Tab-separated table of C-alpha atoms in Angstrom:
chain	number	residue	atom	x	y	z
A	27	UNK	CA	-24.861	-46.521	-50.204
A	28	UNK	CA	-25.098	-45.342	-46.378
A	29	UNK	CA	-26.799	-48.507	-45.071
A	30	UNK	CA	-24.408	-50.606	-46.617
A	31	UNK	CA	-21.364	-49.152	-45.663
A	32	UNK	CA	-22.671	-49.326	-42.051
A	33	UNK	CA	-23.702	-53.217	-42.729
A	34	UNK	CA	-19.879	-53.158	-44.376
A	35	UNK	CA	-17.930	-52.049	-40.879
A	36	UNK	CA	-20.417	-54.179	-38.631
A	37	UNK	CA	-18.906	-57.132	-40.111
A	38	UNK	CA	-15.530	-55.844	-39.842
A	39	UNK	CA	-15.953	-54.784	-36.418
A	40	UNK	CA	-17.800	-58.062	-34.936
A	41	UNK	CA	-14.925	-60.238	-37.208
A	42	UNK	CA	-12.405	-58.173	-35.035
A	43	UNK	CA	-13.976	-58.531	-31.671
A	44	UNK	CA	-14.727	-62.142	-32.853
A	45	UNK	CA	-10.871	-62.920	-33.496
A	46	UNK	CA	-9.489	-62.338	-30.169
A	47	UNK	CA	-10.711	-65.922	-29.218
A	48	UNK	CA	-10.286	-67.304	-32.948
A	49	UNK	CA	-7.430	-67.029	-35.483
A	50	UNK	CA	-9.752	-67.715	-38.281
A	51	UNK	CA	-11.901	-64.683	-37.275
A	52	UNK	CA	-8.837	-62.526	-38.236
A	53	UNK	CA	-8.109	-63.343	-42.001
A	54	UNK	CA	-12.027	-62.826	-42.457
A	55	UNK	CA	-11.931	-59.439	-40.809
A	56	UNK	CA	-9.239	-58.594	-42.855
A	57	UNK	CA	-10.952	-59.551	-45.884
A	58	UNK	CA	-13.849	-57.279	-44.684
A	59	UNK	CA	-11.357	-54.821	-44.340
A	60	UNK	CA	-10.348	-54.435	-47.826
A	61	UNK	CA	-13.471	-54.602	-49.031
A	62	UNK	CA	-14.552	-51.802	-47.037
A	63	UNK	CA	-10.943	-49.892	-48.548
A	64	UNK	CA	-12.058	-50.435	-52.225
A	65	UNK	CA	-16.197	-49.042	-50.860
A	66	UNK	CA	-16.769	-45.806	-52.794
A	67	UNK	CA	-17.240	-42.866	-50.308
A	68	UNK	CA	-17.308	-39.433	-50.315
A	69	UNK	CA	-17.016	-36.510	-47.489
A	70	UNK	CA	-21.409	-36.495	-46.703
A	71	UNK	CA	-21.706	-40.488	-45.971
A	72	UNK	CA	-18.401	-40.738	-43.869
A	73	UNK	CA	-20.275	-37.375	-41.899
A	74	UNK	CA	-23.694	-38.827	-41.690
A	75	UNK	CA	-22.687	-42.660	-40.639
A	76	UNK	CA	-19.780	-41.582	-38.096
A	77	UNK	CA	-17.976	-44.771	-39.639
A	78	UNK	CA	-14.717	-43.072	-39.519
A	79	UNK	CA	-14.542	-42.118	-36.143
A	80	UNK	CA	-15.730	-45.996	-35.071
A	81	UNK	CA	-13.184	-47.521	-36.827
A	82	UNK	CA	-10.525	-45.462	-35.282
A	83	UNK	CA	-10.511	-48.129	-32.522
A	84	UNK	CA	-9.395	-50.742	-34.964
A	85	UNK	CA	-6.150	-49.098	-34.962
A	86	UNK	CA	-5.716	-50.361	-31.750
A	87	UNK	CA	-6.449	-53.285	-32.064
A	88	UNK	CA	-4.416	-56.726	-30.881
A	89	UNK	CA	-3.743	-58.070	-34.250
A	90	UNK	CA	-0.512	-56.036	-35.883
A	91	UNK	CA	-2.356	-57.275	-39.417
A	92	UNK	CA	-5.794	-55.783	-37.858
A	93	UNK	CA	-4.153	-52.491	-37.462
A	94	UNK	CA	-2.108	-51.896	-40.063
A	95	UNK	CA	-4.708	-52.451	-42.612
A	96	UNK	CA	-7.402	-50.091	-40.613
A	97	UNK	CA	-5.167	-47.513	-40.379
A	98	UNK	CA	-4.720	-47.864	-43.968
A	99	UNK	CA	-8.605	-46.819	-44.756
A	100	UNK	CA	-8.994	-44.176	-42.097
A	101	UNK	CA	-5.849	-42.599	-44.331
A	102	UNK	CA	-7.818	-43.258	-47.407
A	103	UNK	CA	-10.868	-42.012	-45.722
A	104	UNK	CA	-9.160	-38.580	-44.121
A	105	UNK	CA	-7.426	-37.911	-47.795
A	106	UNK	CA	-11.121	-37.855	-49.398
A	107	UNK	CA	-12.047	-35.374	-47.159
A	108	UNK	CA	-9.041	-33.405	-46.882
A	109	UNK	CA	-9.477	-32.987	-51.015
A	110	UNK	CA	-13.319	-32.842	-51.153
A	111	UNK	CA	-12.987	-29.583	-48.542
A	112	UNK	CA	-9.743	-27.912	-49.928
A	113	UNK	CA	-11.899	-28.301	-53.203
A	114	UNK	CA	-15.207	-26.733	-51.483
A	115	UNK	CA	-13.006	-23.937	-49.945
A	116	UNK	CA	-11.216	-23.599	-53.728
A	117	UNK	CA	-14.654	-22.471	-55.524
A	118	UNK	CA	-15.430	-20.187	-52.315
A	119	UNK	CA	-12.603	-18.385	-52.743
A	120	UNK	CA	-13.540	-17.890	-56.701
A	121	UNK	CA	-16.753	-16.664	-56.193
A	122	UNK	CA	-15.220	-13.808	-54.015
A	123	UNK	CA	-12.649	-13.131	-56.081
A	124	UNK	CA	-15.160	-12.451	-58.709
A	125	UNK	CA	-17.339	-10.218	-56.510
A	126	UNK	CA	-13.807	-8.429	-55.617
A	127	UNK	CA	-13.959	-7.952	-60.015
A	128	UNK	CA	-17.459	-6.630	-59.932
A	129	UNK	CA	-16.649	-4.169	-57.120
A	130	UNK	CA	-13.780	-2.926	-58.831
A	131	UNK	CA	-15.273	-2.593	-62.363
A	132	UNK	CA	-18.691	-0.981	-60.727
A	133	UNK	CA	-16.515	1.603	-59.037
A	134	UNK	CA	-15.139	1.943	-62.497
A	135	UNK	CA	-17.950	2.793	-63.743
A	136	UNK	CA	-18.880	5.645	-61.080
A	137	UNK	CA	-15.766	7.175	-61.725
A	138	UNK	CA	-16.428	7.959	-65.521
A	139	UNK	CA	-19.937	8.656	-64.469
A	140	UNK	CA	-19.274	11.127	-62.375
A	141	UNK	CA	-16.477	12.801	-65.137
A	142	UNK	CA	-19.263	12.700	-67.866
A	143	UNK	CA	-21.521	14.604	-65.297
A	144	UNK	CA	-18.634	17.062	-64.507
A	145	UNK	CA	-17.938	17.472	-68.600
A	146	UNK	CA	-21.821	18.091	-69.000
A	147	UNK	CA	-21.995	21.045	-66.813
A	148	UNK	CA	-19.201	23.066	-68.206
A	149	UNK	CA	-19.936	22.436	-71.218
A	150	UNK	CA	-23.504	24.060	-69.452
A	151	UNK	CA	-22.038	26.720	-68.303
A	152	UNK	CA	-19.514	27.770	-70.816
A	153	UNK	CA	-19.695	28.835	-74.626
A	154	UNK	CA	-19.371	26.916	-77.473
A	155	UNK	CA	-16.115	28.360	-78.594
A	156	UNK	CA	-14.554	27.653	-75.240
A	157	UNK	CA	-15.378	24.183	-75.524
A	158	UNK	CA	-11.768	23.174	-76.972
A	159	UNK	CA	-10.100	25.334	-75.011
A	160	UNK	CA	-12.222	23.423	-71.392
A	161	UNK	CA	-11.118	19.812	-72.801
A	162	UNK	CA	-7.582	20.867	-72.927
A	163	UNK	CA	-6.850	22.988	-69.858
A	164	UNK	CA	-8.364	19.782	-68.080
A	165	UNK	CA	-5.549	17.567	-69.690
A	166	UNK	CA	-2.937	20.312	-69.356
A	167	UNK	CA	-4.034	20.734	-65.227
A	168	UNK	CA	-5.467	17.926	-63.774
A	169	UNK	CA	-5.328	20.340	-60.262
A	170	UNK	CA	-8.578	21.390	-61.407
A	171	UNK	CA	-11.058	21.193	-57.955
A	172	UNK	CA	-13.729	19.379	-59.514
A	173	UNK	CA	-12.171	16.774	-61.218
A	174	UNK	CA	-9.108	16.524	-58.419
A	175	UNK	CA	-11.510	15.577	-56.095
A	176	UNK	CA	-13.266	12.553	-58.454
A	177	UNK	CA	-9.724	11.154	-58.975
A	178	UNK	CA	-8.782	11.415	-56.002
A	179	UNK	CA	-11.827	9.642	-54.724
A	180	UNK	CA	-12.026	7.033	-57.433
A	181	UNK	CA	-7.914	6.458	-56.301
A	182	UNK	CA	-9.248	5.859	-52.525
A	183	UNK	CA	-11.795	3.289	-53.867
A	184	UNK	CA	-9.426	0.874	-55.987
A	185	UNK	CA	-6.959	0.647	-53.005
A	186	UNK	CA	-10.275	-0.636	-51.193
A	187	UNK	CA	-11.704	-2.951	-52.961
A	188	UNK	CA	-7.498	-4.001	-53.929
A	189	UNK	CA	-7.092	-4.240	-50.042
A	190	UNK	CA	-10.255	-6.368	-49.181
A	191	UNK	CA	-8.673	-9.469	-52.851
A	192	UNK	CA	-5.801	-9.713	-50.857
A	193	UNK	CA	-7.165	-9.981	-47.514
A	194	UNK	CA	-9.619	-13.043	-49.332
A	195	UNK	CA	-6.813	-14.166	-50.559
A	196	UNK	CA	-4.325	-14.396	-47.515
A	197	UNK	CA	-7.330	-15.965	-45.757
A	198	UNK	CA	-8.036	-18.561	-48.106
A	199	UNK	CA	-4.649	-19.503	-48.028
A	200	UNK	CA	-4.771	-20.107	-44.961
A	201	UNK	CA	-7.916	-22.344	-44.247
A	202	UNK	CA	-6.179	-24.836	-46.786
A	203	UNK	CA	-3.380	-24.459	-44.256
A	204	UNK	CA	-4.892	-25.466	-42.161
A	205	UNK	CA	-7.385	-28.263	-43.675
A	206	UNK	CA	-3.882	-29.905	-45.232
A	207	UNK	CA	-2.458	-29.892	-41.450
A	208	UNK	CA	-5.630	-31.729	-40.224
A	209	UNK	CA	-5.449	-35.150	-38.624
A	210	UNK	CA	-9.059	-35.854	-37.525
A	211	UNK	CA	-11.539	-36.777	-39.233
A	212	UNK	CA	-14.648	-34.103	-39.102
A	213	UNK	CA	-18.010	-34.343	-37.576
A	214	UNK	CA	-21.326	-33.101	-37.322
A	215	UNK	CA	-20.932	-29.864	-34.818
A	216	UNK	CA	-20.905	-30.088	-30.828
A	217	UNK	CA	-23.841	-29.280	-28.948
A	218	UNK	CA	-23.539	-26.491	-26.499
A	219	UNK	CA	-25.830	-27.881	-24.833
A	220	UNK	CA	-28.729	-31.099	-23.953
A	221	UNK	CA	-31.549	-32.332	-26.382
A	222	UNK	CA	-34.817	-32.192	-24.207
A	223	UNK	CA	-37.373	-35.179	-25.095
A	224	UNK	CA	-40.094	-33.105	-23.285
A	225	UNK	CA	-40.260	-36.223	-20.331
A	226	UNK	CA	-38.687	-34.385	-16.933
A	227	UNK	CA	-37.296	-38.198	-16.182
A	228	UNK	CA	-35.134	-39.049	-19.156
A	229	UNK	CA	-34.125	-35.220	-19.210
A	230	UNK	CA	-32.682	-35.568	-15.108
A	231	UNK	CA	-30.519	-39.233	-16.733
A	232	UNK	CA	-29.421	-37.130	-19.311
A	233	UNK	CA	-28.386	-34.834	-17.133
A	234	UNK	CA	-26.583	-36.894	-14.973
A	235	UNK	CA	-24.797	-38.579	-17.870
A	236	UNK	CA	-23.613	-35.529	-19.576
A	237	UNK	CA	-22.218	-34.259	-15.743
A	238	UNK	CA	-19.939	-36.730	-15.372
A	239	UNK	CA	-18.841	-37.048	-19.001
A	240	UNK	CA	-18.186	-33.365	-18.763
A	241	UNK	CA	-15.467	-34.432	-16.388
A	242	UNK	CA	-13.220	-36.520	-18.787
A	243	UNK	CA	-11.702	-32.463	-20.381
A	244	UNK	CA	-9.947	-32.493	-16.700
A	245	UNK	CA	-9.022	-35.498	-16.131
A	246	UNK	CA	-6.729	-37.206	-18.988
A	247	UNK	CA	-3.591	-35.705	-19.338
A	248	UNK	CA	-2.090	-37.911	-22.171
A	249	UNK	CA	-1.719	-35.899	-25.724
A	250	UNK	CA	-3.273	-38.716	-26.865
A	251	UNK	CA	-6.100	-39.484	-24.879
A	252	UNK	CA	-6.579	-35.241	-24.695
A	253	UNK	CA	-7.252	-35.138	-28.361
A	254	UNK	CA	-9.384	-37.815	-28.443
A	255	UNK	CA	-11.941	-36.378	-25.909
A	256	UNK	CA	-11.272	-33.188	-27.293
A	257	UNK	CA	-13.546	-34.678	-30.294
A	258	UNK	CA	-15.636	-36.615	-28.371
A	259	UNK	CA	-19.153	-34.420	-27.989
A	260	UNK	CA	-19.973	-34.963	-24.035
A	261	UNK	CA	-24.047	-34.032	-24.767
A	262	UNK	CA	-24.393	-35.905	-27.955
A	263	UNK	CA	-22.692	-39.100	-25.942
A	264	UNK	CA	-24.904	-39.099	-23.454
A	265	UNK	CA	-28.455	-38.032	-25.568
A	266	UNK	CA	-27.418	-42.020	-26.787
A	267	UNK	CA	-26.324	-43.942	-23.630
A	268	UNK	CA	-29.766	-42.741	-22.072
A	269	UNK	CA	-31.650	-43.540	-25.236
A	270	UNK	CA	-29.939	-46.550	-25.699
A	271	UNK	CA	-31.187	-47.171	-21.884
A	272	UNK	CA	-34.379	-46.394	-22.206
A	273	UNK	CA	-35.541	-48.381	-24.764
A	274	UNK	CA	-34.122	-51.119	-23.437
A	275	UNK	CA	-34.997	-51.236	-19.463
A	276	UNK	CA	-37.600	-48.119	-19.867
A	277	UNK	CA	-38.373	-45.712	-17.158
A	278	UNK	CA	-35.581	-44.740	-14.616
A	279	UNK	CA	-38.488	-45.342	-12.142
A	280	UNK	CA	-39.470	-48.344	-13.259
A	281	UNK	CA	-38.464	-51.987	-12.217
A	282	UNK	CA	-34.879	-51.734	-13.937
A	283	UNK	CA	-34.374	-48.873	-11.395
A	284	UNK	CA	-31.037	-50.481	-9.328
A	285	UNK	CA	-29.974	-51.050	-13.082
A	286	UNK	CA	-29.572	-47.014	-13.563
A	287	UNK	CA	-28.181	-46.912	-10.063
A	288	UNK	CA	-25.391	-49.048	-10.749
A	289	UNK	CA	-24.574	-47.216	-14.273
A	290	UNK	CA	-24.566	-43.820	-12.142
A	291	UNK	CA	-22.973	-44.922	-9.968
A	292	UNK	CA	-19.703	-46.130	-11.901
A	293	UNK	CA	-20.127	-42.831	-14.245
A	294	UNK	CA	-20.174	-40.027	-10.954
A	295	UNK	CA	-17.574	-42.044	-9.354
A	296	UNK	CA	-13.850	-40.682	-8.500
A	297	UNK	CA	-12.013	-43.106	-8.214
A	298	UNK	CA	-13.083	-44.848	-12.106
A	299	UNK	CA	-12.348	-41.722	-14.005
A	300	UNK	CA	-11.095	-44.828	-16.434
A	301	UNK	CA	-14.862	-46.158	-17.380
A	302	UNK	CA	-15.946	-42.158	-18.539
A	303	UNK	CA	-13.392	-41.798	-20.132
A	304	UNK	CA	-14.491	-44.826	-21.879
A	305	UNK	CA	-18.130	-44.106	-23.061
A	306	UNK	CA	-17.173	-40.665	-23.717
A	307	UNK	CA	-14.831	-41.512	-26.875
A	308	UNK	CA	-16.649	-44.562	-27.668
A	309	UNK	CA	-14.355	-47.717	-26.630
A	310	UNK	CA	-17.901	-48.960	-24.778
A	311	UNK	CA	-20.479	-48.287	-26.791
A	312	UNK	CA	-24.289	-47.220	-25.445
A	313	UNK	CA	-25.667	-50.673	-26.852
A	314	UNK	CA	-22.056	-52.391	-24.951
A	315	UNK	CA	-22.612	-50.755	-21.783
A	316	UNK	CA	-26.418	-52.143	-21.163
A	317	UNK	CA	-24.855	-55.627	-20.768
A	318	UNK	CA	-21.917	-55.016	-18.189
A	319	UNK	CA	-21.931	-56.315	-14.727
A	320	UNK	CA	-21.651	-54.000	-12.232
A	321	UNK	CA	-18.145	-56.096	-11.545
A	322	UNK	CA	-17.133	-55.098	-15.026
A	323	UNK	CA	-18.174	-51.344	-14.848
A	324	UNK	CA	-15.475	-50.703	-11.656
A	325	UNK	CA	-12.170	-49.393	-11.919
A	326	UNK	CA	-9.329	-51.326	-12.602
A	327	UNK	CA	-8.104	-50.906	-8.650
A	328	UNK	CA	-11.394	-52.176	-7.876
A	329	UNK	CA	-11.163	-55.359	-9.986
A	330	UNK	CA	-8.328	-55.808	-9.020
A	331	UNK	CA	-9.062	-56.354	-4.760
A	332	UNK	CA	-12.641	-58.119	-6.251
A	333	UNK	CA	-9.912	-60.848	-7.413
A	334	UNK	CA	-7.754	-60.815	-5.078
A	335	UNK	CA	-10.789	-61.473	-2.291
A	336	UNK	CA	-11.894	-64.213	-4.869
A	337	UNK	CA	-8.994	-66.022	-4.863
A	338	UNK	CA	-8.006	-65.812	-1.152
A	339	UNK	CA	-11.321	-66.828	-0.604
A	340	UNK	CA	-11.048	-70.049	-2.816
A	341	UNK	CA	-7.841	-70.684	-1.286
A	342	UNK	CA	-9.037	-70.565	1.918
A	343	UNK	CA	-11.828	-72.925	0.777
A	344	UNK	CA	-9.289	-75.166	-0.377
A	345	UNK	CA	-7.645	-75.090	2.879
A	346	UNK	CA	-9.932	-76.252	4.582
A	347	UNK	CA	-11.126	-79.868	3.384
A	348	UNK	CA	-9.828	-82.768	3.826
A	349	UNK	CA	-5.722	-82.971	2.164
A	350	UNK	CA	-5.694	-86.040	-1.063
A	351	UNK	CA	-3.059	-88.446	-2.478
A	352	UNK	CA	-2.501	-89.902	-5.464
A	353	UNK	CA	-3.003	-93.715	-6.462
A	354	UNK	CA	-3.134	-96.803	-8.748
A	355	UNK	CA	-4.977	-98.747	-6.501
A	356	UNK	CA	-8.564	-98.382	-7.573
A	357	UNK	CA	-10.127	-98.704	-10.612
A	358	UNK	CA	-12.853	-96.034	-11.949
A	359	UNK	CA	-16.319	-98.321	-12.781
A	360	UNK	CA	-17.010	-95.359	-15.698
A	361	UNK	CA	-13.522	-95.081	-17.464
A	362	UNK	CA	-11.728	-98.151	-16.861
A	363	UNK	CA	-8.860	-95.662	-15.464
A	364	UNK	CA	-6.308	-96.468	-12.620
A	365	UNK	CA	-5.913	-92.361	-11.831
A	366	UNK	CA	-7.769	-91.381	-8.808
A	367	UNK	CA	-7.401	-89.311	-6.284
A	368	UNK	CA	-8.255	-89.875	-2.344
A	369	UNK	CA	-8.528	-89.397	1.016
A	370	UNK	CA	-10.351	-90.798	4.563
A	371	UNK	CA	-12.294	-88.892	6.995
A	372	UNK	CA	-13.762	-90.718	10.341
A	373	UNK	CA	-17.718	-90.314	9.563
A	374	UNK	CA	-19.107	-93.193	11.824
A	375	UNK	CA	-17.916	-94.152	15.871
A	376	UNK	CA	-14.751	-94.630	16.799
A	377	UNK	CA	-14.045	-97.907	16.344
A	378	UNK	CA	-15.396	-98.349	12.627
A	379	UNK	CA	-13.231	-97.891	9.920
A	380	UNK	CA	-12.499	-94.719	8.380
A	381	UNK	CA	-14.268	-93.673	5.225
A	382	UNK	CA	-12.801	-93.781	1.557
A	383	UNK	CA	-13.440	-91.099	-0.445
A	384	UNK	CA	-11.755	-91.564	-4.245
A	385	UNK	CA	-12.259	-89.079	-7.182
A	386	UNK	CA	-10.732	-90.368	-11.032
A	387	UNK	CA	-8.802	-87.936	-12.811
A	388	UNK	CA	-10.023	-88.176	-16.394
A	389	UNK	CA	-13.812	-88.441	-15.716
A	390	UNK	CA	-13.925	-86.748	-12.759
A	391	UNK	CA	-16.060	-89.653	-11.436
A	392	UNK	CA	-16.759	-89.798	-7.268
A	393	UNK	CA	-17.687	-92.688	-5.332
A	394	UNK	CA	-16.989	-94.173	-1.564
A	395	UNK	CA	-16.447	-97.348	0.607
A	396	UNK	CA	-15.425	-98.310	3.966
């Protein structure tokens, strides 16, 4: 079931990514989401595959249709998790109440045994003809020391049991309220430290990535992003990223050292917090991170400056070229069209005519003549 669910989600993810450029892929993605919506899942499958967490990314897709269907699937899965968690909590409370009842029964049995032992002692110490009088006096006079101490102890033990049972029920109600108001997908517990792989070089890479990802919590101020960051596990993500890098590039001190350094630089860059955040919350998956160029990993500000530099360089290169004019006086020898542009340059001595350079607008054919 886990393998089928993962394959179905991967098909949804591929169709969603392709729908940006191909409208036909949008319908394919919606059909796959509907199949995913009807797929039978449970708490254990969702936790082991982490599909619910990855599906939340599609709720922010540019397509409204994909966004709506993905949100419906996420809500259905949330309901399944809440229902199974509440059921598990309820079973736990029933067992607790059973323990309290057994404790109460045991207390009553102990009290009865104490009373029996006291009555037996009184019978042994008294004469047979005083037995009826002893029982009557016990019933009429409850202030006898031995009987009073026994009854008092029983009352105290019962009150303790009742108080414990009430506390258990109260805690159970609070747990149900918390589960009912929960809006996040339950996942595996967060790691408190890095997982070592017994390789000093790989452990060092994991440490560098984890230190960078741990900074994200203090850099995010928006409530929605803050919630996503708090749900993410920086140590687990660091291990996943390092594992993907090692599987594709090999050791960090090998021939791919420059690629490792490029990732480290952009991870630790103080002016590039968005890149760290996207890696942590899963917008950039570990496998996709390895395919990014240094320009794509740069911050938005740096990319904007690079684009300005590129546009300025293109403008300067075009400005230095000879000005072009449009005419229909020349016929292209390839497509036989008369839509052309041309410019003239003095390529020979001054007493020679200028050279004319012609370009066909339709087929981009070039020729020149004097």
